[in-house]
Coordinates of C-alpha atoms and ligand atoms in Angstrom, one line a residue:
M1 CA 0.0 0.0 0.0
I2 CA 1.3 3.5 -0.9
S3 CA 1.1 6.3 1.6
N4 CA 0.8 9.7 0.0
L5 CA 1.9 13.0 1.6
Q6 CA 2.4 16.5 0.3
I7 CA 5.5 18.6 1.3
D8 CA 5.1 22.0 -0.2
S9 CA 4.8 21.4 -4.0
T10 CA 6.3 17.9 -3.8
T11 CA 4.3 14.7 -3.7
V12 CA 5.9 12.1 -1.4
L13 CA 5.0 8.5 -1.9
V14 CA 6.0 5.8 0.6
S15 CA 5.8 2.1 0.2
K16 CA 7.6 -1.1 1.2
S17 CA 8.6 -2.0 -2.4
L18 CA 9.7 -0.2 -5.5
D19 CA 7.4 -2.5 -7.5
D20 CA 4.4 -0.7 -5.8
F21 CA 5.4 2.5 -7.7
E22 CA 5.1 0.9 -11.1
K23 CA 2.2 3.1 -12.3
E24 CA 3.6 6.2 -10.6
I25 CA 7.0 5.8 -12.2
H26 CA 5.4 5.3 -15.6
S27 CA 3.3 8.3 -15.4
A28 CA 6.0 10.5 -13.9
F29 CA 8.7 9.8 -16.5
Q30 CA 7.1 8.8 -19.7
N31 CA 7.0 12.4 -21.0
Y32 CA 10.6 13.3 -20.4
T33 CA 12.8 13.4 -23.5
R34 CA 15.7 12.1 -21.4
V35 CA 16.2 11.1 -17.8
F36 CA 19.5 11.7 -16.1
L37 CA 20.2 9.6 -13.0
L38 CA 22.7 10.6 -10.3
M39 CA 24.0 7.9 -7.9
D40 CA 27.2 7.0 -6.2
M41 CA 29.2 3.8 -6.7
N42 CA 27.5 2.1 -3.8
T43 CA 24.0 2.8 -4.9
Q44 CA 25.1 1.8 -8.4
V45 CA 25.9 -1.7 -7.1
Y46 CA 23.3 -2.2 -4.4
C47 CA 20.2 -0.2 -5.6
F48 CA 20.5 0.5 -9.3
P49 CA 19.7 -3.1 -10.5
E50 CA 16.4 -3.0 -8.5
F51 CA 15.7 0.5 -9.7
Q52 CA 16.3 -0.4 -13.4
K53 CA 13.9 -3.3 -13.2
A54 CA 11.1 -1.0 -12.0
F55 CA 11.7 1.6 -14.7
P56 CA 9.9 1.3 -18.1
A57 CA 12.3 0.0 -20.7
S58 CA 11.0 2.7 -23.1
V59 CA 12.5 5.5 -20.9
K60 CA 16.2 6.0 -21.6
I61 CA 18.3 6.5 -18.4
E62 CA 21.7 8.3 -18.7
T63 CA 23.7 7.6 -15.5
I64 CA 26.1 10.0 -13.7
V65 CA 28.1 8.2 -11.0
I66 CA 30.0 9.9 -8.3
N67 CA 32.3 8.7 -5.4
P68 CA 30.4 7.8 -2.2
G69 CA 30.9 10.0 0.9
E70 CA 30.7 13.6 2.1
E71 CA 33.7 14.6 0.0
S72 CA 31.5 14.5 -3.0
K73 CA 29.2 17.2 -1.6
S74 CA 31.4 19.9 -3.1
I75 CA 31.3 22.7 -5.7
V76 CA 33.9 20.9 -7.7
Q77 CA 31.7 17.8 -7.9
A78 CA 28.7 19.9 -8.8
E79 CA 30.7 21.6 -11.6
Q80 CA 31.7 18.2 -13.0
I81 CA 28.0 17.1 -13.1
W82 CA 27.0 20.4 -14.8
K83 CA 29.7 19.8 -17.4
Q84 CA 28.4 16.2 -18.0
L85 CA 24.9 17.6 -18.4
F86 CA 26.1 20.3 -20.9
E87 CA 28.2 17.8 -22.8
A88 CA 25.1 15.6 -23.1
N89 CA 23.1 18.6 -24.2
A90 CA 20.6 18.2 -21.4
T91 CA 17.7 20.6 -21.7
K92 CA 14.8 21.8 -19.6
S93 CA 12.6 19.1 -21.0
D94 CA 14.9 16.5 -19.4
C95 CA 14.9 15.7 -15.7
L96 CA 17.4 14.6 -13.0
I97 CA 16.8 11.8 -10.6
A98 CA 18.8 11.3 -7.4
L99 CA 19.1 7.6 -6.4
G100 CA 20.9 7.5 -3.1
G101 CA 21.4 8.8 0.4
G102 CA 21.6 12.4 1.7
V103 CA 24.8 13.3 -0.1
V104 CA 23.4 12.3 -3.5
S105 CA 20.0 14.0 -2.8
D106 CA 21.6 17.2 -1.5
L107 CA 24.0 17.4 -4.3
G108 CA 21.5 16.4 -7.0
G109 CA 19.0 19.0 -5.8
F110 CA 21.7 21.7 -5.9
V111 CA 22.8 20.7 -9.4
A112 CA 19.1 20.5 -10.7
A113 CA 18.2 23.8 -9.1
L114 CA 20.9 25.7 -10.9
Y115 CA 21.3 23.9 -14.2
K116 CA 19.7 26.3 -16.8
R117 CA 17.9 27.9 -13.8
G118 CA 16.3 24.7 -12.8
I119 CA 15.4 21.3 -14.3
N120 CA 12.8 19.0 -12.9
Y121 CA 14.1 16.9 -10.1
F122 CA 13.0 13.6 -8.5
I123 CA 14.4 11.7 -5.5
F124 CA 14.4 7.9 -4.8
P125 CA 16.1 7.9 -1.3
T126 CA 18.0 4.7 -0.5
S127 CA 19.2 5.5 3.1
L128 CA 17.2 5.9 6.2
M129 CA 18.7 9.3 6.7
A130 CA 17.5 10.4 3.3
M131 CA 14.0 8.8 3.7
T132 CA 13.3 10.5 7.0
D133 CA 15.0 13.8 6.6
A134 CA 17.6 14.7 4.0
A135 CA 15.5 14.2 0.9
L136 CA 12.4 15.9 2.4
G137 CA 11.8 19.6 2.5
G138 CA 13.8 21.0 -0.5
K139 CA 17.1 21.7 1.2
T140 CA 19.9 21.2 -1.3
G141 CA 23.6 22.2 -1.1
V142 CA 27.2 21.5 -0.8
D143 CA 29.9 21.9 1.8
F144 CA 32.2 24.9 1.2
L145 CA 35.4 26.1 3.0
Q146 CA 34.9 22.9 5.0
I147 CA 31.7 24.2 6.5
K148 CA 28.8 21.8 6.1
N149 CA 25.9 22.8 3.8
S150 CA 27.2 26.4 3.6
I151 CA 26.3 26.9 0.0
G152 CA 22.8 25.8 -1.1
V153 CA 19.4 26.7 -2.2
L154 CA 15.8 25.5 -1.4
Y155 CA 14.5 23.7 -4.4
A156 CA 11.4 21.4 -4.2
P157 CA 11.6 18.2 -6.1
E158 CA 8.6 17.1 -8.3
K159 CA 8.2 13.8 -6.5
I160 CA 9.9 11.7 -3.9
M161 CA 9.3 8.0 -4.0
I162 CA 10.4 6.2 -0.8
A163 CA 10.7 2.4 -1.2
T164 CA 11.8 0.9 2.2
S165 CA 13.0 -2.2 0.4
F166 CA 16.2 -0.3 -0.2
L167 CA 16.9 -0.3 3.6
K168 CA 18.0 -3.9 3.4
T169 CA 21.2 -2.6 1.7
L170 CA 22.2 -0.6 4.8
N171 CA 24.7 -1.8 7.4
E172 CA 24.0 -1.2 11.1
R173 CA 26.0 2.0 11.2
E174 CA 24.1 3.6 8.3
Y175 CA 20.8 2.5 9.9
K176 CA 21.6 4.2 13.1
N177 CA 22.7 7.3 11.2
G178 CA 19.1 7.7 10.0
L179 CA 17.6 6.6 13.2
A180 CA 19.2 9.6 14.9
E181 CA 16.9 12.0 13.0
I182 CA 13.8 9.9 13.8
Y183 CA 14.7 10.3 17.5
K184 CA 15.1 14.0 16.9
H185 CA 11.6 14.2 15.3
A186 CA 10.1 12.4 18.3
I187 CA 11.8 14.7 20.8
I188 CA 10.9 18.0 19.1
A189 CA 7.4 17.2 17.9
D190 CA 5.8 13.8 18.6
D191 CA 5.7 12.3 22.1
S192 CA 3.8 9.2 20.8
L193 CA 6.7 8.5 18.4
W194 CA 9.1 8.8 21.4
I195 CA 7.0 6.1 23.2
D196 CA 7.1 3.9 20.1
L197 CA 10.8 4.3 19.9
K198 CA 11.4 3.5 23.5
S199 CA 9.5 0.2 23.3
N200 CA 9.9 -1.1 19.8
N201 CA 12.6 -1.8 17.2
F202 CA 12.5 0.4 14.1
N203 CA 9.5 -0.5 11.9
Y204 CA 7.6 0.9 8.9
E205 CA 5.0 2.7 11.1
I206 CA 7.8 4.5 13.0
L207 CA 9.2 5.7 9.7
L208 CA 5.8 7.0 8.5
K209 CA 5.3 8.9 11.8
S210 CA 8.8 10.4 11.4
I211 CA 8.1 11.5 7.8
A212 CA 4.8 13.0 9.0
V213 CA 6.6 15.2 11.5
K214 CA 9.0 16.5 8.9
A215 CA 6.2 17.1 6.4
K216 CA 4.1 19.0 8.9
V217 CA 7.0 21.3 10.0
V218 CA 8.1 22.0 6.5
N219 CA 4.6 22.7 5.3
N220 CA 4.1 25.3 8.0
D221 CA 7.4 27.0 7.3
F222 CA 9.2 26.0 4.0
Y223 CA 11.6 29.0 4.1
E224 CA 12.6 28.4 7.8
K225 CA 11.5 31.8 9.1
G226 CA 10.4 30.3 12.4
E227 CA 8.9 26.8 13.1
R228 CA 11.2 24.9 10.8
K229 CA 14.1 25.9 13.0
I230 CA 12.9 23.2 15.5
L231 CA 14.5 20.7 13.1
N232 CA 17.8 22.1 14.1
F233 CA 17.7 20.6 17.5
G234 CA 21.1 18.7 18.0
H235 CA 22.4 20.3 14.7
T236 CA 24.1 23.4 16.1
I237 CA 26.6 21.3 18.0
G238 CA 26.2 18.5 15.5
H239 CA 27.2 20.6 12.4
A240 CA 30.2 22.1 14.2
L241 CA 31.3 18.6 15.1
E242 CA 30.9 17.4 11.6
S243 CA 32.9 20.3 10.2
Y244 CA 35.6 19.7 12.8
A245 CA 35.6 16.0 11.9
L246 CA 35.8 16.8 8.2
I247 CA 39.1 18.8 8.5
N248 CA 40.6 16.5 11.1
N249 CA 39.9 13.3 9.1
M250 CA 37.7 11.9 11.9
D251 CA 35.2 9.3 10.8
M252 CA 31.9 10.7 11.9
L253 CA 28.5 10.3 10.2
H254 CA 25.9 13.1 10.4
G255 CA 23.6 11.1 12.6
E256 CA 26.5 10.3 15.0
A257 CA 27.3 14.0 15.3
I258 CA 23.7 14.9 16.0
V259 CA 23.3 12.3 18.7
V260 CA 26.1 14.0 20.5
G261 CA 24.6 17.4 19.6
M262 CA 21.2 16.3 21.1
M263 CA 22.8 15.2 24.3
I264 CA 24.9 18.4 24.8
E265 CA 21.9 20.6 23.7
A266 CA 19.6 18.8 26.2
E267 CA 22.1 19.6 28.9
L268 CA 22.2 23.2 27.7
A269 CA 18.3 23.3 27.9
F270 CA 18.4 21.9 31.4
N271 CA 21.1 24.5 32.5
A272 CA 18.9 27.3 31.1
G273 CA 15.8 26.0 32.9
I274 CA 14.0 25.2 29.7
L275 CA 14.0 21.4 30.3
T276 CA 13.4 19.6 33.6
Q277 CA 16.2 17.3 35.0
A278 CA 14.0 14.3 34.7
I279 CA 13.3 14.8 30.9
K280 CA 16.9 15.8 30.2
E281 CA 18.0 12.5 31.9
E282 CA 15.4 10.5 29.9
I283 CA 16.7 12.0 26.6
V284 CA 20.3 11.4 27.5
N285 CA 19.6 7.8 28.9
V286 CA 17.6 6.7 25.9
L287 CA 20.1 8.1 23.4
S288 CA 23.0 6.6 25.2
T289 CA 21.3 3.2 25.3
K290 CA 20.2 3.2 21.6
F291 CA 23.4 4.7 20.1
T292 CA 27.1 4.1 20.5
K293 CA 28.7 7.0 22.3
A294 CA 31.1 9.0 20.2
N295 CA 34.5 9.6 21.7
L296 CA 35.2 13.3 21.7
S297 CA 38.2 13.2 24.1
K298 CA 40.5 14.5 21.3
V299 CA 38.2 17.3 20.2
D300 CA 39.6 20.7 20.9
F301 CA 36.8 23.0 22.2
K302 CA 38.5 26.1 20.8
A303 CA 38.4 24.7 17.2
L304 CA 34.9 23.5 17.7
S305 CA 33.9 27.1 18.8
D306 CA 35.2 28.5 15.6
F307 CA 32.8 26.3 13.7
L308 CA 30.0 27.2 16.0
L309 CA 30.6 30.8 15.3
Q310 CA 30.6 30.2 11.5
D311 CA 27.4 28.2 11.4
K312 CA 25.1 29.9 9.0
K313 CA 22.3 30.0 11.6
N314 CA 24.3 32.4 13.9
T315 CA 24.9 36.1 13.9
D316 CA 27.2 36.9 16.9
K317 CA 25.8 34.7 19.6
I318 CA 25.1 31.0 19.1
C319 CA 21.5 30.1 18.3
F320 CA 19.9 26.8 19.4
S321 CA 16.5 25.1 19.1
L322 CA 15.9 23.3 22.4
P323 CA 13.3 20.9 23.6
S324 CA 11.1 22.1 26.5
K325 CA 9.5 18.7 26.9
I326 CA 9.2 15.5 24.8
G327 CA 7.2 16.6 21.7
K328 CA 7.9 20.4 22.0
C329 CA 10.8 22.6 21.0
E330 CA 11.7 26.2 21.5
I331 CA 13.5 28.1 18.8
N332 CA 15.9 31.1 19.0
Q333 CA 17.6 30.2 22.2
F334 CA 21.0 32.1 22.4
F335 CA 24.0 31.0 24.4
S336 CA 27.6 32.1 25.0
L337 CA 30.5 29.9 24.3
E338 CA 31.1 29.5 28.0
E339 CA 27.7 28.1 28.6
I340 CA 28.2 25.7 25.7
K341 CA 31.5 24.6 27.0
K342 CA 30.0 23.8 30.4
A343 CA 27.4 21.6 28.7
T344 CA 30.0 19.9 26.5
L345 CA 32.1 19.0 29.5
V346 CA 29.2 17.3 31.1
Y347 CA 28.9 15.1 27.9
L348 CA 32.6 14.4 28.0
E349 CA 32.3 13.0 31.5
L350 CA 29.5 10.7 30.2
V351 CA 31.7 9.0 27.6
Ligands
LIG401 N1 17.2 18.9 8.0 C1 16.6 20.0 8.5 C2 15.6 20.7 7.6 O1 15.3 20.1 6.6 O2 15.2 21.8 7.9

C-alpha cells in the first residue's frame, strides 16, 4: 500500500517495495525526453539493479556516477556534473533523478536547481537518513570552505518515492545514522513517536510517523522563518562537530554527530531552565542506550567554537533550538561559548 503525503509542492509516496510504484513511475517519467540519474558507486551496485527493473524500458536513463561519501558534496563535484549535463546537451525538457542517500540527494538538488535555472528533479532515497530527513523539504547544497551545507538553495523536487526495500542494503552504522533523525523528530514534535521508539525496534509505522513530523513542520514554514528551526535541535553542535571531523579526518557520520549534539543541547536546555532534569535525563539515557557514544576526548573545544561561530544560523551569539519537553521545542535560544563549553564538558564526562 502506498502512503501519499504532500510537502510544499512535492508529492511524497512511501511504500515497502519499489514495485508498488510501477504506475507512478510510468506516469512521472514517460513524457521526459531524457532522464539523467545521479547515484554513487555504492547505490550503483546495491540499488540501481532493482531501480532499473522497476523503470519502463521505453525511458532511456543516462547515469552519472560519483564517489560515495561527504567529500562528493562539493562545488567541484557539482561543476563536474553540470559539465556532464552540458556535454550531453541536457535541456529543460529533461529531468534529473537522485538515487541515493543524503549526499546524493543534497548534491543532486543543488545541481538540478541551478542547471539552466532549474530542471525537474526527483528523488528515490535509499538510506534511512534520506528517507526520513535529508531528501524531504527541499534543502539542497554542498559543503564549502569545509563548512557543512554552507552553499545551497531551497528547491522542491517534483516527486519523492520512498521504497523501504532499499533499507535492506544498509549496514548497522548507516541504519543508526538515519535513526538519529527519527529520535530527533520524536523529541521535538511527537511524544507518541518517542514512546514507540522506547519500546519497539525500528519499523515501517515509525518511519511513517517520522516523515509526517518532517512534512508538517516544512509545510508550516518551508523557508525556515520560524517553526522549521525546530528541526535544528542537535544540529548546532552536530554541524560544528561534523565540520571539525571533516578537516581532522575523523570518521563521523551526520547522525552520530547529531546524537552528540542532542545530548549536549539537552544539557544546555536543562542548564537554562528550559527542560526539567527528569526529561533531560530521559533523553540522555535513551540516546546513550540506543546509540554508541562518540568519543570526543580528542576534540579541541576552541576549534569547535570557531565552527559554531561560522554556522550559517548564527549572527554573533550561538543560536539553538531546544526541547522544553518531549514533543515540544523552543526556537531562537541564544547561548555564550562559556555556557556551551559547560554543557559539552558534562557530555565528555559521560563517555
Ligand atoms: N534537516 C533540517 C531541515 O530540513 O530543515
